[in-house]
Tab-separated table of C-alpha atoms in Angstrom:
chain	number	residue	atom	x	y	z
A	1	MET	CA	142.349	110.099	114.323
A	2	THR	CA	140.710	109.398	110.617
A	3	PRO	CA	139.637	105.767	110.245
A	4	MET	CA	141.138	103.909	107.255
A	5	SER	CA	139.626	102.054	104.625
A	6	SER	CA	140.358	98.544	103.505
A	7	SER	CA	142.321	99.819	100.809
A	8	PRO	CA	145.741	101.132	101.390
A	9	SER	CA	145.246	104.002	98.914
A	10	VAL	CA	142.204	105.319	100.218
A	11	ASP	CA	141.438	107.450	103.363
A	12	LEU	CA	137.647	107.830	104.873
A	13	ALA	CA	137.162	111.956	105.667
A	14	ALA	CA	135.885	112.383	109.097
A	15	ARG	CA	132.178	112.985	109.684
A	16	THR	CA	131.396	116.920	109.619
A	17	ARG	CA	128.191	118.742	110.291
A	18	THR	CA	127.873	119.198	106.092
A	19	ASP	CA	127.493	115.559	105.785
A	20	GLY	CA	123.994	115.583	105.165
A	21	ARG	CA	124.404	118.962	102.508
A	22	TRP	CA	124.251	118.901	98.735
A	23	THR	CA	127.341	120.409	97.547
A	24	PRO	CA	128.568	121.148	93.936
A	25	ARG	CA	130.643	118.441	94.163
A	26	LEU	CA	128.176	115.907	95.016
A	27	VAL	CA	125.817	116.938	92.224
A	28	LEU	CA	128.299	116.267	89.604
A	29	LEU	CA	129.319	113.028	91.182
A	30	LEU	CA	125.662	111.977	90.890
A	31	ILE	CA	125.690	113.297	87.454
A	32	ALA	CA	128.609	111.244	86.738
A	33	LEU	CA	127.164	108.166	88.031
A	34	ALA	CA	123.695	108.520	86.768
A	35	TRP	CA	124.650	109.160	83.105
A	36	PRO	CA	126.117	105.480	82.244
A	37	THR	CA	123.453	103.840	84.867
A	38	GLN	CA	120.878	105.365	82.658
A	39	LEU	CA	122.360	104.915	79.453
A	40	LEU	CA	121.652	101.303	79.798
A	41	ALA	CA	117.655	102.039	79.543
A	42	ALA	CA	118.377	104.174	76.704
A	43	GLY	CA	120.767	101.900	75.097
A	44	GLY	CA	117.771	99.295	75.197
A	45	ILE	CA	115.141	101.589	73.507
A	46	LEU	CA	118.052	102.644	71.114
A	47	GLY	CA	118.812	99.136	70.284
A	48	ALA	CA	115.017	97.842	70.216
A	49	ASN	CA	114.578	100.795	67.144
A	50	ALA	CA	117.836	99.721	65.423
A	51	THR	CA	116.923	96.090	65.160
A	52	ALA	CA	114.751	96.362	61.996
A	53	GLY	CA	117.304	98.221	60.226
A	54	VAL	CA	120.344	95.575	60.967
A	55	ALA	CA	117.900	93.001	59.649
A	56	GLN	CA	117.399	94.481	56.595
A	57	ALA	CA	120.775	95.772	55.876
A	58	PHE	CA	122.350	92.418	56.460
A	59	HIS	CA	119.356	90.143	55.171
A	60	THR	CA	119.328	87.927	58.345
A	61	THR	CA	116.790	86.092	60.217
A	62	GLN	CA	118.939	85.881	63.083
A	63	VAL	CA	118.573	89.099	64.189
A	64	VAL	CA	117.211	88.514	67.792
A	65	TRP	CA	120.950	87.945	68.586
A	66	PHE	CA	121.596	91.847	67.842
A	67	GLY	CA	120.033	91.983	71.586
A	68	LEU	CA	120.373	88.936	72.655
A	69	THR	CA	124.247	89.065	72.474
A	70	LEU	CA	124.516	92.001	74.831
A	71	THR	CA	122.158	90.383	77.146
A	72	LEU	CA	124.087	87.161	77.655
A	73	VAL	CA	127.290	88.692	78.153
A	74	SER	CA	126.040	90.953	80.572
A	75	THR	CA	124.836	88.174	82.337
A	76	LEU	CA	127.838	86.229	82.254
A	77	LEU	CA	129.911	89.201	83.537
A	78	THR	CA	127.734	90.239	86.428
A	79	PRO	CA	129.208	87.929	89.207
A	80	PHE	CA	133.099	88.852	88.152
A	81	VAL	CA	132.197	92.457	87.898
A	82	ILE	CA	130.533	92.768	91.730
A	83	LYS	CA	133.769	90.914	92.872
A	84	ALA	CA	136.336	93.012	90.733
A	85	GLY	CA	134.632	96.295	92.320
A	86	ASP	CA	135.486	94.850	95.624
A	87	LEU	CA	139.035	93.747	94.722
A	88	TYR	CA	140.181	96.692	92.795
A	89	GLY	CA	138.015	99.502	93.449
A	90	LYS	CA	134.415	100.281	91.577
A	91	ARG	CA	136.337	103.472	89.598
A	92	ARG	CA	139.051	101.086	88.013
A	93	VAL	CA	136.341	98.396	86.816
A	94	MET	CA	133.695	101.495	85.761
A	95	LEU	CA	136.449	103.103	83.695
A	96	ALA	CA	137.197	99.692	81.769
A	97	MET	CA	133.570	98.901	81.421
A	98	THR	CA	132.654	101.862	79.583
A	99	ALA	CA	135.765	102.137	77.468
A	100	LEU	CA	134.900	98.450	76.773
A	101	GLY	CA	131.363	99.506	75.968
A	102	ALA	CA	132.198	102.519	73.905
A	103	LEU	CA	134.796	100.273	71.736
A	104	GLY	CA	132.230	97.740	71.246
A	105	GLU	CA	129.536	99.795	69.841
A	106	MET	CA	131.765	101.490	67.464
A	107	LEU	CA	133.081	98.204	66.352
A	108	ALA	CA	129.209	97.239	65.622
A	109	ALA	CA	128.560	100.756	63.999
A	110	LEU	CA	131.379	100.322	61.471
A	111	ALA	CA	130.980	96.470	60.699
A	112	GLY	CA	130.591	94.936	57.210
A	113	SER	CA	128.867	91.980	58.290
A	114	PHE	CA	126.313	90.952	60.689
A	115	TRP	CA	128.783	88.520	62.643
A	116	LEU	CA	130.864	91.779	63.160
A	117	VAL	CA	127.971	93.477	64.528
A	118	LEU	CA	127.274	90.673	67.083
A	119	ALA	CA	131.051	91.014	67.896
A	120	GLY	CA	130.722	94.533	68.548
A	121	ARG	CA	127.740	93.901	70.674
A	122	ALA	CA	129.392	91.382	72.923
A	123	ILE	CA	132.084	93.701	73.651
A	124	ALA	CA	129.574	96.372	74.413
A	125	GLY	CA	128.058	93.848	76.930
A	126	CYS	CA	130.968	94.351	79.132
A	127	TYR	CA	129.162	97.643	80.131
A	128	GLY	CA	125.754	96.017	80.602
A	129	PRO	CA	126.486	94.982	84.448
A	130	PHE	CA	127.206	98.769	85.379
A	131	GLY	CA	124.275	98.958	87.591
A	132	ALA	CA	125.867	96.757	89.756
A	133	LEU	CA	128.491	99.022	90.817
A	134	SER	CA	127.241	102.695	90.748
A	135	PHE	CA	124.705	102.234	93.223
A	136	ALA	CA	127.087	100.484	95.219
A	137	ALA	CA	129.603	103.032	94.679
A	138	VAL	CA	126.782	105.720	96.081
A	139	ARG	CA	127.081	103.954	99.215
A	140	ASP	CA	130.625	104.289	99.323
A	141	LEU	CA	131.090	107.851	98.046
A	142	PHE	CA	127.924	110.067	99.521
A	143	PRO	CA	127.922	111.032	103.020
A	144	PRO	CA	125.460	108.506	104.895
A	145	ARG	CA	122.590	111.027	105.325
A	146	LEU	CA	122.480	111.702	101.541
A	147	VAL	CA	122.750	107.709	100.530
A	148	LYS	CA	118.826	106.844	100.078
A	149	GLN	CA	118.125	110.321	98.363
A	150	ALA	CA	120.841	110.071	95.924
A	151	SER	CA	120.406	106.532	95.179
A	152	GLY	CA	116.443	107.257	94.844
A	153	ILE	CA	117.348	110.214	92.391
A	154	MET	CA	119.592	107.655	90.266
A	155	GLY	CA	116.989	105.136	89.996
A	156	SER	CA	114.218	107.702	89.065
A	157	SER	CA	116.091	109.247	86.374
A	158	VAL	CA	114.752	106.267	84.166
A	159	GLY	CA	111.598	107.785	83.989
A	160	LEU	CA	113.513	110.899	82.157
A	161	VAL	CA	115.328	108.194	79.875
A	162	ALA	CA	112.099	106.818	78.923
A	163	LEU	CA	110.532	110.407	78.113
A	164	VAL	CA	113.338	111.208	75.691
A	165	SER	CA	114.811	108.052	74.367
A	166	PRO	CA	111.752	107.413	71.846
A	167	PHE	CA	112.023	110.715	70.222
A	168	LEU	CA	115.606	110.560	70.028
A	169	ALA	CA	115.550	106.870	68.553
A	170	GLY	CA	113.377	108.040	65.811
A	171	TRP	CA	115.170	110.930	64.805
A	172	LEU	CA	118.377	108.800	64.838
A	173	VAL	CA	117.161	105.790	62.930
A	174	ASP	CA	115.015	107.952	60.535
A	175	ASN	CA	117.990	110.172	59.319
A	176	TRP	CA	120.894	107.783	60.010
A	177	GLY	CA	119.686	104.403	60.055
A	178	TYR	CA	120.721	101.690	62.606
A	179	ARG	CA	124.417	102.867	62.484
A	180	GLY	CA	123.270	106.490	63.866
A	181	ALA	CA	121.992	104.474	66.920
A	182	LEU	CA	124.810	103.021	67.437
A	183	TRP	CA	127.261	105.694	66.734
A	184	PHE	CA	125.381	107.469	69.552
A	185	LEU	CA	125.498	105.098	71.695
A	186	ALA	CA	129.532	104.938	71.281
A	187	ALA	CA	129.585	108.564	71.868
A	188	ALA	CA	127.335	108.659	74.804
A	189	THR	CA	129.331	105.665	76.566
A	190	ALA	CA	132.658	107.298	75.744
A	191	VAL	CA	131.519	110.691	77.674
A	192	ALA	CA	130.128	108.544	80.470
A	193	CYS	CA	133.805	107.279	80.555
A	194	ALA	CA	135.236	110.822	80.801
A	195	LEU	CA	132.584	111.722	83.562
A	196	ILE	CA	133.969	108.758	85.710
A	197	ALA	CA	137.708	109.837	84.910
A	198	LEU	CA	136.913	113.391	85.975
A	199	LEU	CA	134.441	113.390	88.493
A	200	VAL	CA	134.637	109.880	90.497
A	201	PRO	CA	137.010	108.955	93.273
A	202	GLU	CA	137.964	105.719	93.701
A	203	THR	CA	136.180	103.628	96.509
A	204	PRO	CA	137.385	101.341	99.241
A	205	ARG	CA	138.273	97.907	98.207
A	206	HIS	CA	136.065	95.761	100.593
A	207	ALA	CA	137.531	92.695	99.310
A	208	PHE	CA	141.291	93.697	99.726
A	209	GLY	CA	143.884	90.758	99.531
A	210	SER	CA	141.457	88.030	98.532
A	211	ARG	CA	141.522	86.139	95.020
A	212	PHE	CA	139.203	85.601	92.274
A	213	ASP	CA	136.946	82.397	92.525
A	214	TRP	CA	137.006	81.864	88.786
A	215	PRO	CA	135.572	78.473	89.166
A	216	GLY	CA	132.357	79.760	91.091
A	217	GLY	CA	132.291	82.969	88.675
A	218	LEU	CA	132.221	80.705	85.391
A	219	VAL	CA	129.431	78.296	86.733
A	220	LEU	CA	127.228	81.045	88.241
A	221	GLY	CA	127.479	83.502	85.128
A	222	GLY	CA	126.982	80.591	82.787
A	223	GLY	CA	124.304	79.031	84.693
A	224	LEU	CA	122.302	82.305	84.624
A	225	THR	CA	123.397	82.852	81.072
A	226	ALA	CA	122.168	79.532	80.139
A	227	VAL	CA	118.742	80.111	81.938
A	228	VAL	CA	118.175	83.509	80.408
A	229	TYR	CA	119.281	82.053	76.831
A	230	ALA	CA	116.627	79.268	77.320
A	231	VAL	CA	113.868	81.475	78.272
A	232	GLY	CA	114.674	84.096	75.874
A	233	GLN	CA	114.393	81.414	72.848
A	234	GLY	CA	111.689	79.234	74.522
A	235	GLN	CA	108.776	81.107	72.758
A	236	SER	CA	110.256	80.247	69.167
A	237	TRP	CA	111.785	76.951	69.912
A	238	GLY	CA	108.668	75.689	72.201
A	239	TRP	CA	108.458	75.088	75.825
A	240	ALA	CA	108.842	71.542	75.558
A	241	ASP	CA	111.501	71.441	72.807
A	242	LEU	CA	114.618	69.628	73.421
A	243	ARG	CA	116.564	72.560	73.160
A	244	THR	CA	114.795	74.664	75.560
A	245	LEU	CA	115.100	71.558	77.972
A	246	GLY	CA	118.441	71.251	77.678
A	247	TRP	CA	119.459	74.505	78.292
A	248	LEU	CA	117.221	75.077	81.109
A	249	GLY	CA	118.645	71.930	82.532
A	250	ALA	CA	122.148	72.744	81.954
A	251	GLY	CA	121.550	76.089	83.808
A	252	ALA	CA	119.656	74.344	86.779
A	253	VAL	CA	122.672	72.015	87.078
A	254	ALA	CA	125.330	74.875	87.017
A	255	LEU	CA	123.498	76.883	89.871
A	256	ILE	CA	123.409	73.841	92.086
A	257	ALA	CA	126.931	73.146	91.475
A	258	PHE	CA	127.920	76.910	92.232
A	259	LEU	CA	126.333	76.158	95.803
A	260	PHE	CA	128.716	73.326	96.400
A	261	ILE	CA	131.775	75.062	94.711
A	262	GLU	CA	131.126	78.025	96.939
A	263	ARG	CA	131.168	76.371	100.344
A	264	SER	CA	134.538	75.012	99.647
A	265	SER	CA	135.807	78.246	98.080
A	266	PRO	CA	138.312	80.047	100.412
A	267	ASN	CA	137.525	83.369	98.472
A	268	PRO	CA	133.869	82.869	97.238
A	269	ILE	CA	132.896	85.268	94.520
A	270	LEU	CA	129.615	85.833	96.056
A	271	ASP	CA	128.949	85.490	99.945
A	272	LEU	CA	126.431	83.159	100.414
A	273	GLU	CA	126.061	83.690	104.244
A	274	VAL	CA	124.822	87.328	103.308
A	275	LEU	CA	122.299	86.277	100.731
A	276	ARG	CA	120.925	83.578	103.221
A	277	ARG	CA	119.770	86.009	105.740
A	278	ARG	CA	116.091	86.568	105.392
A	279	PRO	CA	115.994	90.471	105.331
A	280	VAL	CA	118.528	90.524	102.487
A	281	ALA	CA	116.676	87.671	100.762
A	282	LEU	CA	113.329	89.173	100.983
A	283	ALA	CA	114.526	92.583	100.027
A	284	LEU	CA	116.212	91.145	96.785
A	285	THR	CA	113.496	89.078	95.619
A	286	ALA	CA	110.937	91.910	96.038
A	287	GLY	CA	113.077	94.300	94.241
A	288	GLY	CA	113.799	92.119	91.799
A	289	LEU	CA	109.989	91.269	90.862
A	290	ALA	CA	108.776	95.009	91.209
A	291	GLN	CA	111.602	96.873	89.215
A	292	THR	CA	111.090	93.703	86.595
A	293	VAL	CA	107.455	94.712	86.107
A	294	ALA	CA	108.236	98.551	86.240
A	295	PHE	CA	110.810	98.060	83.561
A	296	THR	CA	109.117	95.227	81.232
A	297	MET	CA	105.508	96.632	81.067
A	298	PRO	CA	106.034	99.720	79.378
A	299	GLY	CA	108.160	97.783	76.653
A	300	LEU	CA	105.183	95.281	76.245
A	301	ALA	CA	102.738	98.104	76.120
A	302	ILE	CA	104.531	99.233	72.960
A	303	LEU	CA	103.211	95.967	70.912
A	304	LEU	CA	99.859	97.110	72.173
A	305	ALA	CA	100.064	100.425	70.648
A	306	LEU	CA	102.039	99.661	67.420
A	307	TYR	CA	100.221	96.457	66.466
A	308	PRO	CA	97.318	97.391	63.888
A	309	HIS	CA	93.806	97.398	64.576
A	310	ILE	CA	92.038	94.702	62.525
A	311	PRO	CA	88.500	93.604	63.857
A	312	GLY	CA	88.650	90.228	64.714
A	313	VAL	CA	92.168	89.737	63.823
A	314	SER	CA	94.330	92.384	65.908
A	315	ALA	CA	93.557	94.428	69.020
A	316	GLY	CA	96.225	96.888	68.581
A	317	LEU	CA	95.818	100.478	68.633
A	318	GLY	CA	97.525	101.078	65.228
A	319	TRP	CA	99.637	103.854	66.299
A	320	THR	CA	102.672	104.987	64.531
A	321	ALA	CA	105.784	105.240	66.736
A	322	HIS	CA	105.760	109.053	66.749
A	323	HIS	CA	102.405	109.135	68.184
A	324	ASN	CA	103.380	106.508	70.861
A	325	ALA	CA	105.964	108.681	71.907
A	326	VAL	CA	103.918	111.714	72.122
A	327	VAL	CA	101.069	109.942	74.067
A	328	SER	CA	103.765	108.165	76.845
A	329	VAL	CA	105.218	111.631	77.698
A	330	SER	CA	102.403	111.801	80.512
A	331	TRP	CA	103.149	108.498	82.175
A	332	ASN	CA	106.953	109.026	81.700
A	333	LEU	CA	106.846	112.420	83.425
A	334	VAL	CA	104.774	110.943	86.148
A	335	MET	CA	107.155	108.342	86.790
A	336	PHE	CA	109.915	110.778	86.787
A	337	GLY	CA	108.226	113.165	88.823
A	338	THR	CA	107.186	110.916	91.663
A	339	GLY	CA	110.667	109.196	91.750
A	340	LEU	CA	112.339	112.645	92.236
A	341	LEU	CA	109.539	113.471	94.932
A	342	VAL	CA	110.019	109.918	96.833
A	343	SER	CA	113.627	110.531	96.789
A	344	ARG	CA	113.491	113.885	98.636
A	345	TYR	CA	111.311	111.917	101.393
A	346	LEU	CA	113.221	108.866	101.759
A	347	ARG	CA	115.572	110.171	104.221
A	348	HIS	CA	112.731	111.327	106.419
A	349	PHE	CA	110.182	108.371	106.548
A	350	ASP	CA	110.356	104.685	106.665
A	351	ALA	CA	111.587	103.488	103.263
A	352	ARG	CA	109.714	100.381	103.835
A	353	ARG	CA	106.438	102.037	104.181
A	354	ILE	CA	106.853	104.346	101.072
A	355	TRP	CA	107.889	101.089	98.990
A	356	CYS	CA	104.804	99.093	100.050
A	357	ALA	CA	102.533	101.973	99.239
A	358	GLY	CA	104.137	102.293	95.916
A	359	LEU	CA	103.599	98.396	95.174
A	360	VAL	CA	100.077	98.865	96.262
A	361	VAL	CA	99.519	101.733	93.492
A	362	MET	CA	101.493	99.897	90.657
A	363	ALA	CA	99.384	96.889	91.272
A	364	LEU	CA	96.095	98.650	91.274
A	365	GLY	CA	97.264	100.799	87.986
A	366	TYR	CA	98.273	97.571	85.955
A	367	ALA	CA	95.026	96.047	86.884
A	368	LEU	CA	93.190	99.069	85.675
A	369	VAL	CA	95.284	98.893	82.265
A	370	GLY	CA	94.275	95.668	81.812
A	371	PHE	CA	90.530	96.880	81.765
A	372	TYR	CA	91.079	100.336	80.083
A	373	HIS	CA	93.290	100.368	77.276
A	374	SER	CA	91.239	100.847	74.148
A	375	ASN	CA	92.417	104.704	73.410
A	376	GLU	CA	94.556	107.339	74.489
A	377	ILE	CA	92.423	108.609	77.409
A	378	GLU	CA	92.093	105.513	78.954
A	379	LEU	CA	95.814	104.512	78.562
A	380	ILE	CA	96.980	108.025	79.920
A	381	VAL	CA	94.844	107.668	83.128
A	382	THR	CA	95.467	104.033	83.818
A	383	SER	CA	99.136	104.176	82.991
A	384	CYS	CA	99.798	107.550	85.020
A	385	ILE	CA	98.164	105.615	87.993
A	386	ALA	CA	100.730	102.623	87.404
A	387	ASN	CA	103.448	104.974	87.002
A	388	VAL	CA	103.021	106.497	90.229
A	389	GLY	CA	103.830	103.210	92.088
A	390	ALA	CA	106.501	102.643	89.531
A	391	GLY	CA	108.207	105.843	90.308
A	392	VAL	CA	108.097	104.814	93.910
A	393	VAL	CA	109.567	101.253	92.981
A	394	VAL	CA	112.625	102.827	91.103
A	395	ALA	CA	113.288	105.149	93.377
A	396	GLY	CA	112.814	103.013	96.652
A	397	ALA	CA	114.611	99.968	95.299
A	398	PRO	CA	118.100	100.977	96.058
A	399	ALA	CA	117.115	102.138	99.554
A	400	LEU	CA	115.402	98.855	100.172
A	401	VAL	CA	118.884	97.160	99.456
A	402	VAL	CA	120.721	99.677	101.643
A	403	GLY	CA	118.522	99.163	104.629
A	404	VAL	CA	119.380	95.493	104.621
A	405	VAL	CA	122.902	95.153	103.850
A	406	SER	CA	126.260	96.677	105.183
A	407	ARG	CA	128.605	99.269	103.558
A	408	ASP	CA	130.931	96.247	102.605
A	409	GLU	CA	128.275	94.184	101.464
A	410	GLN	CA	126.464	96.899	98.995
A	411	GLY	CA	128.131	95.743	95.984
A	412	LEU	CA	127.153	92.203	96.654
A	413	GLY	CA	123.455	93.446	97.093
A	414	SER	CA	123.191	95.713	94.166
A	415	GLY	CA	124.846	93.109	92.157
A	416	MET	CA	122.607	90.499	92.957
A	417	LEU	CA	119.786	92.903	92.224
A	418	ASN	CA	120.735	93.564	88.842
A	419	MET	CA	120.923	89.691	88.277
A	420	LEU	CA	117.640	89.176	89.438
A	421	ILE	CA	116.313	91.847	87.556
A	422	SER	CA	117.830	90.295	84.316
A	423	LEU	CA	116.543	86.826	85.210
A	424	PHE	CA	112.966	87.836	86.275
A	425	GLY	CA	112.615	90.147	83.115
A	426	ALA	CA	113.583	87.380	80.906
A	427	ILE	CA	110.917	84.914	82.506
A	428	VAL	CA	107.992	87.598	82.770
A	429	THR	CA	108.748	88.766	79.207
A	430	ALA	CA	108.532	85.037	77.937
A	431	GLY	CA	105.418	84.813	79.880
A	432	ALA	CA	103.585	87.658	78.490
A	433	TYR	CA	104.300	86.396	75.149
A	434	ALA	CA	102.980	82.940	75.946
A	435	VAL	CA	99.737	84.460	77.118
A	436	LEU	CA	99.372	86.745	74.052
A	437	ALA	CA	100.156	83.568	71.926
A	438	ALA	CA	97.420	81.831	73.545
A	439	ASP	CA	94.692	84.173	72.303
A	440	SER	CA	96.147	85.128	68.801
A	441	THR	CA	95.290	84.799	65.098
A	442	VAL	CA	98.028	83.977	62.492
A	443	LEU	CA	97.719	85.431	59.206
A	444	ASP	CA	100.011	84.965	56.304
A	445	GLY	CA	102.512	83.697	58.689
A	446	THR	CA	102.241	86.413	61.044
A	447	ALA	CA	100.598	86.220	64.660
A	448	PHE	CA	98.390	89.233	65.724
A	449	TYR	CA	97.143	89.218	69.168
A	450	LEU	CA	93.155	89.835	70.425
A	451	ASP	CA	92.491	91.968	73.335
A	452	THR	CA	92.046	89.124	76.034
A	453	GLY	CA	96.047	88.692	75.513
A	454	TYR	CA	96.670	92.294	76.170
A	455	SER	CA	94.478	92.285	79.068
A	456	TRP	CA	96.335	89.421	80.847
A	457	ILE	CA	99.953	90.594	80.261
A	458	PHE	CA	98.907	93.695	82.353
A	459	TRP	CA	97.001	91.525	84.961
A	460	LEU	CA	100.261	89.473	85.052
A	461	GLY	CA	102.230	92.364	85.796
A	462	ALA	CA	99.899	93.258	88.670
A	463	LEU	CA	99.932	89.828	89.905
A	464	VAL	CA	104.004	90.072	90.167
A	465	THR	CA	103.625	93.291	91.966
A	466	LEU	CA	101.289	91.630	94.257
A	467	ALA	CA	103.902	88.907	94.769
A	468	ALA	CA	106.370	91.716	95.653
A	469	LEU	CA	104.256	92.996	98.066
A	470	VAL	CA	103.620	90.054	100.125
A	471	LEU	CA	107.547	89.590	100.328
A	472	SER	CA	108.157	93.369	101.407
A	473	LEU	CA	105.293	92.654	104.409
A	474	LEU	CA	107.880	90.145	105.707
A	475	ILE	CA	110.968	92.402	105.505
A	476	PRO	CA	111.946	93.715	109.003
A	477	PRO	CA	112.800	97.347	109.945
A	478	LEU	CA	115.696	98.727	107.633
A	479	HIS	CA	118.889	99.808	108.598
A	480	ASP	CA	119.658	103.425	107.996
A	481	PRO	CA	122.858	104.371	106.292
A	482	SER	CA	122.935	107.360	108.301
A	483	ASP	CA	123.729	105.230	111.451
A	484	ASP	CA	126.878	104.019	109.929
A	485	ASP	CA	129.950	104.473	112.044
A	486	VAL	CA	132.137	105.078	109.221
A	487	PRO	CA	131.087	108.286	106.860
A	488	ALA	CA	131.141	107.847	103.272
A	489	ASP	CA	132.807	110.796	101.826
A	490	VAL	CA	135.797	109.237	100.094
A	491	GLN	CA	138.796	111.238	98.715
A	492	PRO	CA	140.533	110.022	95.598
A	493	ALA	CA	144.183	108.722	96.434
């Protein structure tokens, strides 16, 4: 007899001998989930390249909100997205998110005022938490023996995105301005919506019959959003400014209140009992810290590449954006290739050992980048070493989460990992700019950074990676999804 899912409309197929084999249907399914997941990374690069054009087009000094609006909306909605995926099925929620994302980017591209641009970006922010569902959907939709490999391939594809996006961004912005980048994002997100509609079956409802915990979701999302906002603005406001302290305090109070609200809620938006388990807490924290380094350090390295070289004033390399894109091909290829290789062997070896080895290499790599970054050869060699480790990290993090949560808890685990990456990313970025500011020269109102500051931001990445390694060494042996009693080949209703 075929076991039934927690949703009355979704049946789970019986395990077969082909459960560990790739089929054309599974390849297409992986593409349909990877495209919208990695479009988020591409959107970050395209958005960064479009920012200057937006500022000039609308003559605004508030262009920071062009990116910050999307980040804040995404952070606020993440708890609701996690719960909605379990309540209504991840496919339905992913369709709504991608449709809103395409609509928001289209509105921003058509906008004739800066405030309408921000309104469009706010709507597009509904698409931001997509990764909280896509990796959980892999656990629901792929055969157990392929879960770690499929998750690793999807995570490592960020290296391919980092390889192509700088060239794409330059071509779009140079030929069509910021609107070209936004129209591309709108079209690509619409394609993502179509891929999900055509290729992704519905997933089980892991919280079928329960209700939304609106107070808990609003307090958690609002608290995290307040903290991210304060950290993002702290460098410009000043860390002792009343506004910075006020937003940080409000966020802290909200997060403490959330703990009390969840204890009394019959349908908590996050299962705190799961998050209190030591393996889960360690894996999520270590995974969040390590992926923050893997995603944040390359962006900070762009400052080094593009800032001018003025002896005694600015220690940048003075490259053009195109030259930086050409040079960065090397380490992005290393990251992508390493991720694919690791994904292939995750099903055969202890994912925890592979993960820890990757952390060691990434820490060593960024320590070396801190010492050697004065020309193309030095930066290519040291960054390639760092990105060998980063490739392991982006491929191994999903397997780490899979190994500490059950199938029903996968949505919660993936969602919490995404929230921690956003939170840690804001903190590490703010810390990096604070380090740079401590060793800077202000000339005609513009801050230029000296070499000691650049060295320390890479050493900061190495230190954060070592913290993730220490936590990872405490994680107990991981659960293998191939041992799940219920297979994961889900057919559409």
